mmCIF file of C-alpha atoms in Angstrom:
data_model
loop_
_atom_site.group_PDB
_atom_site.id
_atom_site.type_symbol
_atom_site.label_atom_id
_atom_site.label_comp_id
_atom_site.label_asym_id
_atom_site.label_seq_id
_atom_site.Cartn_x
_atom_site.Cartn_y
_atom_site.Cartn_z
ATOM 1 C CA MET A 1 112.597 137.470 120.413
ATOM 2 C CA PRO A 2 112.471 134.333 118.067
ATOM 3 C CA PHE A 3 109.396 133.784 115.848
ATOM 4 C CA PRO A 4 107.501 130.634 115.785
ATOM 5 C CA ALA A 5 107.918 128.643 112.576
ATOM 6 C CA SER A 6 104.276 129.389 111.615
ATOM 7 C CA ARG A 7 104.867 133.090 111.622
ATOM 8 C CA CYS A 8 107.969 132.825 109.599
ATOM 9 C CA TRP A 9 106.863 130.382 106.973
ATOM 10 C CA GLY A 10 103.086 129.961 107.346
ATOM 11 C CA ARG A 11 101.121 126.907 108.472
ATOM 12 C CA GLY A 12 102.737 124.665 105.804
ATOM 13 C CA ALA A 13 106.068 125.067 107.569
ATOM 14 C CA GLU A 14 105.143 123.926 110.992
ATOM 15 C CA PHE A 15 107.208 120.821 110.458
ATOM 16 C CA PHE A 16 109.077 120.510 113.859
ATOM 17 C CA PRO A 17 107.300 118.009 116.008
ATOM 18 C CA ARG A 18 107.325 118.050 119.826
ATOM 19 C CA MET A 19 110.110 115.826 120.669
ATOM 20 C CA ASP A 20 109.572 113.023 123.155
ATOM 21 C CA LYS A 21 112.204 111.134 125.062
ATOM 22 C CA LYS A 22 112.228 108.332 122.609
ATOM 23 C CA ARG A 23 112.696 110.542 119.559
ATOM 24 C CA ILE A 24 115.290 112.576 121.404
ATOM 25 C CA LEU A 25 117.318 109.497 122.324
ATOM 26 C CA ALA A 26 116.983 108.049 118.619
ATOM 27 C CA SER A 27 118.127 111.212 117.365
ATOM 28 C CA ALA A 28 120.907 111.388 119.628
ATOM 29 C CA VAL A 29 122.083 107.833 118.749
ATOM 30 C CA VAL A 30 121.935 108.596 115.056
ATOM 31 C CA PHE A 31 123.796 111.792 115.339
ATOM 32 C CA LEU A 32 126.473 110.017 117.372
ATOM 33 C CA ILE A 33 126.891 107.243 114.669
ATOM 34 C CA LEU A 34 126.991 109.835 111.795
ATOM 35 C CA ALA A 35 129.531 111.852 113.857
ATOM 36 C CA ILE A 36 131.872 108.791 114.082
ATOM 37 C CA LEU A 37 131.427 108.057 110.433
ATOM 38 C CA ILE A 38 132.209 111.627 109.589
ATOM 39 C CA TYR A 39 135.230 111.519 111.697
ATOM 40 C CA LEU A 40 136.493 108.210 110.124
ATOM 41 C CA GLN A 41 135.861 109.661 106.589
ATOM 42 C CA TYR A 42 137.916 112.926 107.705
ATOM 43 C CA ARG A 43 140.800 110.570 108.725
ATOM 44 C CA HIS A 44 140.819 108.668 105.567
ATOM 45 C CA TRP A 45 140.615 111.928 103.481
ATOM 46 C CA ARG A 46 143.150 114.123 105.354
ATOM 47 C CA THR A 47 144.156 115.851 102.175
ATOM 48 C CA PHE A 48 140.500 116.835 101.263
ATOM 49 C CA ASP A 49 140.818 120.073 99.343
ATOM 50 C CA TRP A 50 137.849 122.283 100.002
ATOM 51 C CA GLY A 51 138.776 124.828 97.139
ATOM 52 C CA THR A 52 138.518 121.752 94.792
ATOM 53 C CA PHE A 53 135.254 120.861 96.348
ATOM 54 C CA TRP A 54 133.704 124.247 95.696
ATOM 55 C CA SER A 55 135.018 124.464 92.160
ATOM 56 C CA GLN A 56 133.763 121.114 91.193
ATOM 57 C CA THR A 57 130.326 122.246 92.797
ATOM 58 C CA HIS A 58 130.207 125.440 90.900
ATOM 59 C CA ARG A 59 131.018 123.901 87.478
ATOM 60 C CA ILE A 60 128.011 121.636 87.319
ATOM 61 C CA LYS A 61 125.593 121.953 84.236
ATOM 62 C CA LYS A 62 122.402 123.247 85.709
ATOM 63 C CA LEU A 63 120.394 121.887 82.999
ATOM 64 C CA HIS A 64 121.122 118.422 83.753
ATOM 65 C CA VAL A 65 120.151 119.005 87.491
ATOM 66 C CA LEU A 66 116.769 120.509 86.528
ATOM 67 C CA HIS A 67 116.154 117.506 84.344
ATOM 68 C CA GLY A 68 116.956 115.274 87.285
ATOM 69 C CA ILE A 69 114.333 117.125 89.564
ATOM 70 C CA ALA A 70 111.888 117.139 86.836
ATOM 71 C CA LEU A 71 112.367 113.309 86.634
ATOM 72 C CA ILE A 72 111.980 112.933 90.519
ATOM 73 C CA TYR A 73 108.761 115.042 90.334
ATOM 74 C CA LEU A 74 107.432 112.902 87.572
ATOM 75 C CA ALA A 75 108.083 109.749 89.728
ATOM 76 C CA TYR A 76 105.986 111.299 92.377
ATOM 77 C CA ILE A 77 103.197 111.634 89.888
ATOM 78 C CA VAL A 78 103.656 108.074 88.900
ATOM 79 C CA ARG A 79 103.520 107.118 92.672
ATOM 80 C CA ALA A 80 99.995 108.928 92.689
ATOM 81 C CA VAL A 81 99.036 106.860 89.549
ATOM 82 C CA ARG A 82 99.876 103.535 91.435
ATOM 83 C CA TRP A 83 97.929 104.568 94.422
ATOM 84 C CA LYS A 84 94.977 105.267 92.135
ATOM 85 C CA ILE A 85 95.210 101.739 90.826
ATOM 86 C CA PHE A 86 95.189 100.592 94.463
ATOM 87 C CA LEU A 87 91.917 102.592 95.098
ATOM 88 C CA LYS A 88 90.041 101.551 92.002
ATOM 89 C CA PRO A 89 88.128 98.757 93.603
ATOM 90 C CA VAL A 90 86.694 101.082 96.293
ATOM 91 C CA ARG A 91 87.110 104.613 94.952
ATOM 92 C CA PRO A 92 87.082 104.251 91.096
ATOM 93 C CA LYS A 93 86.389 107.949 90.661
ATOM 94 C CA THR A 94 89.241 109.154 92.570
ATOM 95 C CA THR A 95 91.463 111.049 90.051
ATOM 96 C CA ILE A 96 95.137 111.175 89.910
ATOM 97 C CA ALA A 97 95.182 114.967 90.429
ATOM 98 C CA GLU A 98 93.392 114.454 93.783
ATOM 99 C CA LEU A 99 96.380 112.201 94.871
ATOM 100 C CA VAL A 100 99.290 114.366 93.646
ATOM 101 C CA SER A 101 98.978 116.847 96.424
ATOM 102 C CA PRO A 102 98.873 114.445 99.372
ATOM 103 C CA THR A 103 101.919 112.636 97.807
ATOM 104 C CA LEU A 104 103.951 115.714 97.533
ATOM 105 C CA VAL A 105 102.964 116.882 100.931
ATOM 106 C CA GLY A 106 103.547 113.651 102.557
ATOM 107 C CA PHE A 107 107.110 113.294 100.951
ATOM 108 C CA ALA A 108 107.971 116.877 101.995
ATOM 109 C CA GLY A 109 106.823 115.834 105.601
ATOM 110 C CA LEU A 110 109.136 112.585 105.499
ATOM 111 C CA ALA A 111 111.934 114.857 104.156
ATOM 112 C CA LEU A 112 111.594 117.390 106.999
ATOM 113 C CA LEU A 113 110.376 115.293 109.944
ATOM 114 C CA GLY A 114 112.264 112.021 109.171
ATOM 115 C CA ARG A 115 110.299 108.911 110.414
ATOM 116 C CA ALA A 116 107.884 111.001 112.155
ATOM 117 C CA GLY A 117 106.397 112.218 108.968
ATOM 118 C CA GLU A 118 106.004 108.726 107.237
ATOM 119 C CA PHE A 119 102.362 108.326 107.834
ATOM 120 C CA ILE A 120 101.248 111.673 106.649
ATOM 121 C CA ARG A 121 100.646 110.610 102.926
ATOM 122 C CA PRO A 122 98.373 107.604 103.797
ATOM 123 C CA TYR A 123 96.652 109.903 106.379
ATOM 124 C CA LEU A 124 96.088 112.709 104.076
ATOM 125 C CA ILE A 125 94.768 110.282 101.292
ATOM 126 C CA ALA A 126 92.387 108.751 103.773
ATOM 127 C CA ARG A 127 91.021 111.976 104.707
ATOM 128 C CA ARG A 128 90.594 113.047 100.996
ATOM 129 C CA THR A 129 88.952 109.992 99.886
ATOM 130 C CA GLY A 130 86.640 109.367 102.861
ATOM 131 C CA LEU A 131 88.368 105.995 103.609
ATOM 132 C CA PRO A 132 89.376 104.525 106.797
ATOM 133 C CA PHE A 133 92.979 105.482 107.792
ATOM 134 C CA SER A 134 93.692 101.766 108.504
ATOM 135 C CA SER A 135 92.856 100.848 104.825
ATOM 136 C CA GLN A 136 95.360 103.438 103.457
ATOM 137 C CA LEU A 137 97.986 102.367 105.889
ATOM 138 C CA ALA A 138 97.434 98.962 104.533
ATOM 139 C CA VAL A 139 97.973 100.163 101.025
ATOM 140 C CA TRP A 140 100.974 102.035 102.135
ATOM 141 C CA ALA A 141 102.625 98.679 103.526
ATOM 142 C CA VAL A 142 101.742 96.866 100.175
ATOM 143 C CA GLU A 143 103.202 99.853 98.144
ATOM 144 C CA ARG A 144 106.596 99.264 99.880
ATOM 145 C CA ILE A 145 106.493 95.548 98.841
ATOM 146 C CA PHE A 146 106.156 96.702 95.118
ATOM 147 C CA ASP A 147 108.796 99.275 95.506
ATOM 148 C CA LEU A 148 111.248 96.603 96.950
ATOM 149 C CA GLY A 149 110.269 94.049 94.145
ATOM 150 C CA ALA A 150 110.731 96.609 91.323
ATOM 151 C CA PHE A 151 114.156 97.588 92.662
ATOM 152 C CA ALA A 152 115.041 93.968 93.028
ATOM 153 C CA PHE A 153 113.999 93.207 89.251
ATOM 154 C CA LEU A 154 116.175 96.088 88.112
ATOM 155 C CA ILE A 155 119.044 94.968 90.204
ATOM 156 C CA ALA A 156 118.683 91.427 88.684
ATOM 157 C CA LEU A 157 118.930 92.734 85.301
ATOM 158 C CA ALA A 158 122.050 94.705 86.255
ATOM 159 C CA ILE A 159 123.641 91.661 87.654
ATOM 160 C CA PHE A 160 123.184 89.460 84.591
ATOM 161 C CA LEU A 161 123.834 91.999 81.985
ATOM 162 C CA PRO A 162 127.531 91.647 80.831
ATOM 163 C CA SER A 163 127.903 95.507 80.371
ATOM 164 C CA ALA A 164 126.395 96.370 83.680
ATOM 165 C CA LEU A 165 127.779 95.624 87.173
ATOM 166 C CA PRO A 166 130.741 93.381 85.936
ATOM 167 C CA SER A 167 132.181 96.230 84.254
ATOM 168 C CA ILE A 168 132.485 98.521 87.248
ATOM 169 C CA PRO A 169 135.836 100.116 87.821
ATOM 170 C CA HIS A 170 136.743 97.792 90.624
ATOM 171 C CA PRO A 171 135.445 94.352 89.519
ATOM 172 C CA GLU A 172 136.515 92.923 92.807
ATOM 173 C CA TYR A 173 133.490 94.541 94.419
ATOM 174 C CA TYR A 174 131.225 92.871 91.931
ATOM 175 C CA LYS A 175 131.028 89.512 93.827
ATOM 176 C CA SER A 176 129.935 91.293 97.106
ATOM 177 C CA PHE A 177 127.261 93.358 95.161
ATOM 178 C CA ARG A 178 126.000 90.276 93.559
ATOM 179 C CA GLU A 179 125.688 88.449 96.818
ATOM 180 C CA ALA A 180 123.923 91.481 98.292
ATOM 181 C CA SER A 181 121.536 91.639 95.399
ATOM 182 C CA PHE A 182 120.782 87.923 95.717
ATOM 183 C CA LEU A 183 119.908 88.482 99.281
ATOM 184 C CA LEU A 184 117.524 91.283 98.321
ATOM 185 C CA ILE A 185 115.895 89.160 95.669
ATOM 186 C CA ALA A 186 115.505 86.246 98.090
ATOM 187 C CA ALA A 187 113.956 88.610 100.707
ATOM 188 C CA VAL A 188 111.537 89.733 97.878
ATOM 189 C CA ALA A 189 110.769 86.153 97.026
ATOM 190 C CA ALA A 190 109.993 85.244 100.708
ATOM 191 C CA THR A 191 107.960 88.314 101.033
ATOM 192 C CA ALA A 192 105.947 87.390 98.088
ATOM 193 C CA VAL A 193 105.276 83.870 99.360
ATOM 194 C CA ALA A 194 104.309 85.349 102.729
ATOM 195 C CA ALA A 195 101.879 87.560 100.884
ATOM 196 C CA VAL A 196 100.024 84.651 99.234
ATOM 197 C CA VAL A 197 99.627 82.992 102.500
ATOM 198 C CA ILE A 198 98.311 85.953 104.208
ATOM 199 C CA ARG A 199 95.965 86.736 101.526
ATOM 200 C CA ARG A 200 94.661 83.160 101.434
ATOM 201 C CA ASN A 201 94.053 83.151 105.245
ATOM 202 C CA VAL A 202 94.600 86.494 107.007
ATOM 203 C CA GLU A 203 93.206 85.487 110.406
ATOM 204 C CA GLY A 204 95.097 82.364 110.428
ATOM 205 C CA ALA A 205 98.354 83.992 109.682
ATOM 206 C CA ALA A 206 97.755 86.928 112.124
ATOM 207 C CA GLY A 207 96.817 84.377 114.891
ATOM 208 C CA TRP A 208 100.087 82.397 114.092
ATOM 209 C CA VAL A 209 102.154 85.626 114.439
ATOM 210 C CA GLU A 210 100.444 86.632 117.748
ATOM 211 C CA GLN A 211 101.057 83.182 119.260
ATOM 212 C CA ARG A 212 104.517 83.072 118.034
ATOM 213 C CA PHE A 213 105.574 86.415 119.611
ATOM 214 C CA SER A 214 103.259 86.642 122.476
ATOM 215 C CA HIS A 215 105.819 84.944 124.777
ATOM 216 C CA LEU A 216 108.050 87.990 124.302
ATOM 217 C CA SER A 217 105.461 90.486 124.963
ATOM 218 C CA SER A 218 101.713 90.079 124.605
ATOM 219 C CA ASN A 219 101.462 93.656 123.287
ATOM 220 C CA LEU A 220 104.120 92.918 120.907
ATOM 221 C CA GLY A 221 102.260 89.918 119.556
ATOM 222 C CA HIS A 222 98.991 91.894 119.289
ATOM 223 C CA LYS A 223 100.801 94.710 117.367
ATOM 224 C CA MET A 224 102.417 92.267 114.880
ATOM 225 C CA ALA A 225 99.111 90.393 114.449
ATOM 226 C CA GLN A 226 97.369 93.830 113.544
ATOM 227 C CA LYS A 227 100.270 94.603 110.944
ATOM 228 C CA VAL A 228 99.465 91.169 109.489
ATOM 229 C CA ARG A 229 95.703 92.074 109.133
ATOM 230 C CA GLU A 230 96.582 95.564 107.650
ATOM 231 C CA PHE A 231 98.813 94.032 105.107
ATOM 232 C CA GLY A 232 96.187 91.555 104.231
ATOM 233 C CA MET A 233 93.643 94.216 103.783
ATOM 234 C CA GLY A 234 96.096 96.035 101.459
ATOM 235 C CA LEU A 235 96.444 92.921 99.387
ATOM 236 C CA ASN A 236 92.845 92.973 98.770
ATOM 237 C CA THR A 237 93.186 96.071 96.702
ATOM 238 C CA ILE A 238 94.839 93.884 94.034
ATOM 239 C CA HIS A 239 92.046 92.446 91.997
ATOM 240 C CA GLY A 240 93.345 89.967 89.451
ATOM 241 C CA PRO A 241 96.385 89.464 87.292
ATOM 242 C CA LEU A 242 95.806 92.667 85.098
ATOM 243 C CA SER A 243 95.835 94.858 88.245
ATOM 244 C CA MET A 244 99.085 93.016 89.499
ATOM 245 C CA LEU A 245 100.641 93.602 86.015
ATOM 246 C CA TRP A 246 99.928 97.266 86.002
ATOM 247 C CA LEU A 247 101.094 97.888 89.496
ATOM 248 C CA SER A 248 104.262 95.980 88.537
ATOM 249 C CA ALA A 249 104.888 97.861 85.392
ATOM 250 C CA VAL A 250 104.267 101.272 87.075
ATOM 251 C CA SER A 251 106.556 100.485 89.987
ATOM 252 C CA VAL A 252 109.431 99.377 87.607
ATOM 253 C CA GLY A 253 108.950 102.507 85.386
ATOM 254 C CA MET A 254 109.127 104.696 88.470
ATOM 255 C CA TRP A 255 112.353 103.203 89.811
ATOM 256 C CA TYR A 256 113.913 103.442 86.323
ATOM 257 C CA MET A 257 112.881 107.349 86.297
ATOM 258 C CA ILE A 258 114.654 107.471 89.671
ATOM 259 C CA ALA A 259 117.797 105.917 88.112
ATOM 260 C CA LEU A 260 117.716 108.363 85.271
ATOM 261 C CA ALA A 261 117.603 111.273 87.610
ATOM 262 C CA TYR A 262 120.690 109.831 89.463
ATOM 263 C CA GLN A 263 122.321 109.733 85.985
ATOM 264 C CA GLU A 264 121.419 113.292 85.193
ATOM 265 C CA VAL A 265 122.960 114.453 88.436
ATOM 266 C CA THR A 266 126.099 112.405 87.817
ATOM 267 C CA HIS A 267 126.449 113.531 84.384
ATOM 268 C CA SER A 268 126.029 117.267 85.343
ATOM 269 C CA TYR A 269 129.688 117.146 86.336
ATOM 270 C CA GLY A 270 130.737 116.532 82.793
ATOM 271 C CA THR A 271 133.714 114.161 83.830
ATOM 272 C CA ASP A 272 134.505 110.862 82.802
ATOM 273 C CA ALA A 273 134.798 109.542 86.406
ATOM 274 C CA LEU A 274 130.975 110.325 86.924
ATOM 275 C CA ALA A 275 129.874 109.246 83.344
ATOM 276 C CA ILE A 276 128.343 106.256 85.075
ATOM 277 C CA PRO A 277 125.687 103.975 82.981
ATOM 278 C CA VAL A 278 122.223 103.650 84.426
ATOM 279 C CA SER A 279 122.774 99.881 85.023
ATOM 280 C CA GLN A 280 125.541 100.678 87.514
ATOM 281 C CA LEU A 281 123.797 103.460 89.303
ATOM 282 C CA TYR A 282 121.579 100.935 91.068
ATOM 283 C CA ILE A 283 124.517 100.562 93.375
ATOM 284 C CA LEU A 284 124.438 104.164 94.401
ATOM 285 C CA ILE A 285 120.659 104.057 94.849
ATOM 286 C CA PHE A 286 120.949 100.828 96.895
ATOM 287 C CA GLY A 287 123.565 102.444 99.018
ATOM 288 C CA SER A 288 121.411 105.489 99.483
ATOM 289 C CA MET A 289 118.433 103.350 100.589
ATOM 290 C CA VAL A 290 120.581 101.436 103.076
ATOM 291 C CA GLY A 291 122.100 104.886 104.347
ATOM 292 C CA SER A 292 118.869 106.344 104.703
ATOM 293 C CA MET A 293 118.253 104.108 107.858
ATOM 294 C CA LEU A 294 120.508 106.597 109.594
ATOM 295 C CA GLN A 295 118.772 109.951 108.817
ATOM 296 C CA LEU A 296 118.415 113.133 110.926
ATOM 297 C CA PRO A 297 115.261 115.154 110.176
ATOM 298 C CA ALA A 298 115.762 117.734 107.502
ATOM 299 C CA VAL A 299 119.480 117.096 107.464
ATOM 300 C CA GLY A 300 119.933 113.521 106.177
ATOM 301 C CA GLY A 301 123.280 112.181 106.818
ATOM 302 C CA GLY A 302 123.351 108.346 106.369
ATOM 303 C CA SER A 303 122.268 108.656 102.674
ATOM 304 C CA GLN A 304 124.956 111.178 101.613
ATOM 305 C CA MET A 305 127.633 109.321 103.568
ATOM 306 C CA ALA A 306 126.796 106.096 101.812
ATOM 307 C CA THR A 307 126.618 107.626 98.304
ATOM 308 C CA ILE A 308 129.987 109.460 98.811
ATOM 309 C CA ALA A 309 131.712 106.310 100.136
ATOM 310 C CA ILE A 310 130.600 104.253 97.089
ATOM 311 C CA LEU A 311 131.517 106.907 94.499
ATOM 312 C CA SER A 312 134.883 107.256 96.019
ATOM 313 C CA SER A 313 135.630 103.502 96.619
ATOM 314 C CA VAL A 314 133.804 101.688 93.787
ATOM 315 C CA PHE A 315 133.885 104.256 91.136
ATOM 316 C CA ASP A 316 137.321 105.954 91.782
ATOM 317 C CA VAL A 317 135.776 109.472 91.997
ATOM 318 C CA SER A 318 138.023 112.074 93.837
ATOM 319 C CA PRO A 319 137.071 112.769 97.405
ATOM 320 C CA GLU A 320 135.974 116.392 96.661
ATOM 321 C CA MET A 321 133.900 115.472 93.731
ATOM 322 C CA ALA A 322 132.482 112.283 95.510
ATOM 323 C CA ALA A 323 131.435 114.674 98.492
ATOM 324 C CA SER A 324 129.788 117.304 96.019
ATOM 325 C CA CYS A 325 127.983 114.741 94.043
ATOM 326 C CA GLY A 326 126.682 112.764 97.054
ATOM 327 C CA ILE A 327 125.116 116.181 98.607
ATOM 328 C CA LEU A 328 123.770 117.143 95.227
ATOM 329 C CA LEU A 329 122.245 113.690 94.626
ATOM 330 C CA TRP A 330 120.515 114.004 98.060
ATOM 331 C CA LEU A 331 119.166 117.442 97.343
ATOM 332 C CA VAL A 332 117.669 116.356 93.964
ATOM 333 C CA THR A 333 116.380 112.991 94.833
ATOM 334 C CA PHE A 334 115.253 113.588 98.374
ATOM 335 C CA ALA A 335 114.827 117.264 99.441
ATOM 336 C CA ALA A 336 113.814 118.883 95.999
ATOM 337 C CA VAL A 337 110.052 117.958 97.009
ATOM 338 C CA ILE A 338 110.137 120.292 100.093
ATOM 339 C CA PRO A 339 109.462 123.728 98.361
ATOM 340 C CA LEU A 340 106.444 122.502 96.475
ATOM 341 C CA GLY A 341 105.270 120.217 99.253
ATOM 342 C CA LEU A 342 105.465 123.340 101.760
ATOM 343 C CA VAL A 343 103.549 125.505 99.189
ATOM 344 C CA LEU A 344 100.826 122.947 98.796
ATOM 345 C CA ALA A 345 100.553 122.322 102.631
ATOM 346 C CA HIS A 346 100.246 126.288 103.044
ATOM 347 C CA HIS A 347 97.617 126.574 100.382
ATOM 348 C CA GLU A 348 95.564 123.841 101.907
ATOM 349 C CA ARG A 349 96.128 125.168 105.457
ATOM 350 C CA LEU A 350 97.884 122.057 106.439
ATOM 351 C CA SER A 351 100.433 121.823 109.554
ATOM 352 C CA LEU A 352 102.927 119.003 108.899
ATOM 353 C CA ARG A 353 103.739 118.933 112.664
ATOM 354 C CA LYS A 354 99.924 118.398 113.409
ATOM 355 C CA LEU A 355 99.637 115.954 110.531
ATOM 356 C CA SER A 356 102.428 113.928 111.848
ATOM 357 C CA ALA A 357 100.949 113.737 115.353
ATOM 358 C CA GLU A 358 97.508 113.062 114.126
ATOM 359 C CA SER A 359 98.580 110.290 111.776
ATOM 360 C CA HIS A 360 100.756 108.372 114.606
ATOM 361 C CA GLN A 361 97.846 108.746 116.925
ATOM 362 C CA ALA A 362 95.483 107.284 114.373
ATOM 363 C CA GLU A 363 98.112 104.432 113.757
ATOM 364 C CA GLY A 364 98.099 103.782 117.429
ATOM 365 C CA ASN A 365 94.434 103.622 117.461
ATOM 366 C CA THR A 366 94.302 101.231 114.661
ATOM 367 C CA ILE A 367 96.627 98.819 116.641
ATOM 368 C CA SER A 368 94.852 99.065 119.766
ATOM 369 C CA ASP A 369 91.464 98.371 118.263
#
């Protein structure tokens, strides 16, 4: 007789949500796409040597991997610092220590549940600080803009530094990377302009969005207008140029730490092929971000596939080493938070499954209000 997850691992490990039809369909589609990608990769790598794969994996320098994990955990602490800056106008006495646990538990939920766990972090912070969930959902939305902006800033530096992207092993890819980076920078600039417009007139912007999309579906127009209002609420947490400067600096520093973690993992193999400078690793990070759109809960898939393909095609890394490094990068930068996140969830008697359901229900109530 199989045991429930709660009996095997404790309350913190109740991370498998009840699957509704939409989630089952979405997971099936993602699985099918990933299966096709894996098959195409297999056809391309018919000479893949599993013996070499395991040999390369066992030869990694574990100290570098531990350094990478430490940097990722430090980046989570920096995320907590950034959230404290957002909370300063309304909860100035909130400490960083109070925000670290919800951050780690939230990212563990995201790693285990996929998109079903994305609201756990703002939901836990709202409960801990006694603030409305809608206000922390707004902070979460604005936080993403700072993430995108910080990453675009670092990508821009990599584009224009002569020793960065132009010196990749296959310079013919540089033009494509530069164009993709310019699109990202343009998207960030457009978002910044939209943020200024929304902050100056939230209700006017929300009304325009609702009217614009109500002909497709009145419910869609209402939902999008509510998202605009939430985003405007989040923008109100930025008080003055000094706050903006701190948030930007913290965001850039955090993403640089993530890039250093990538470098620790790639350098752990001790080969020239993976001695990739930090400025070029932003290509891997960008690929991983795009690939994460096709993720299976607790398994990943898209992120690893994108990373492996870039290592092999752009940096001339052998298929076996690229596969090993791609999987290790996912484990260090995405899945390493799971053990401590589950320990903290168990200690605080939290169920990730219940938190996921409650946070999505609260988000639905926010939209319907």
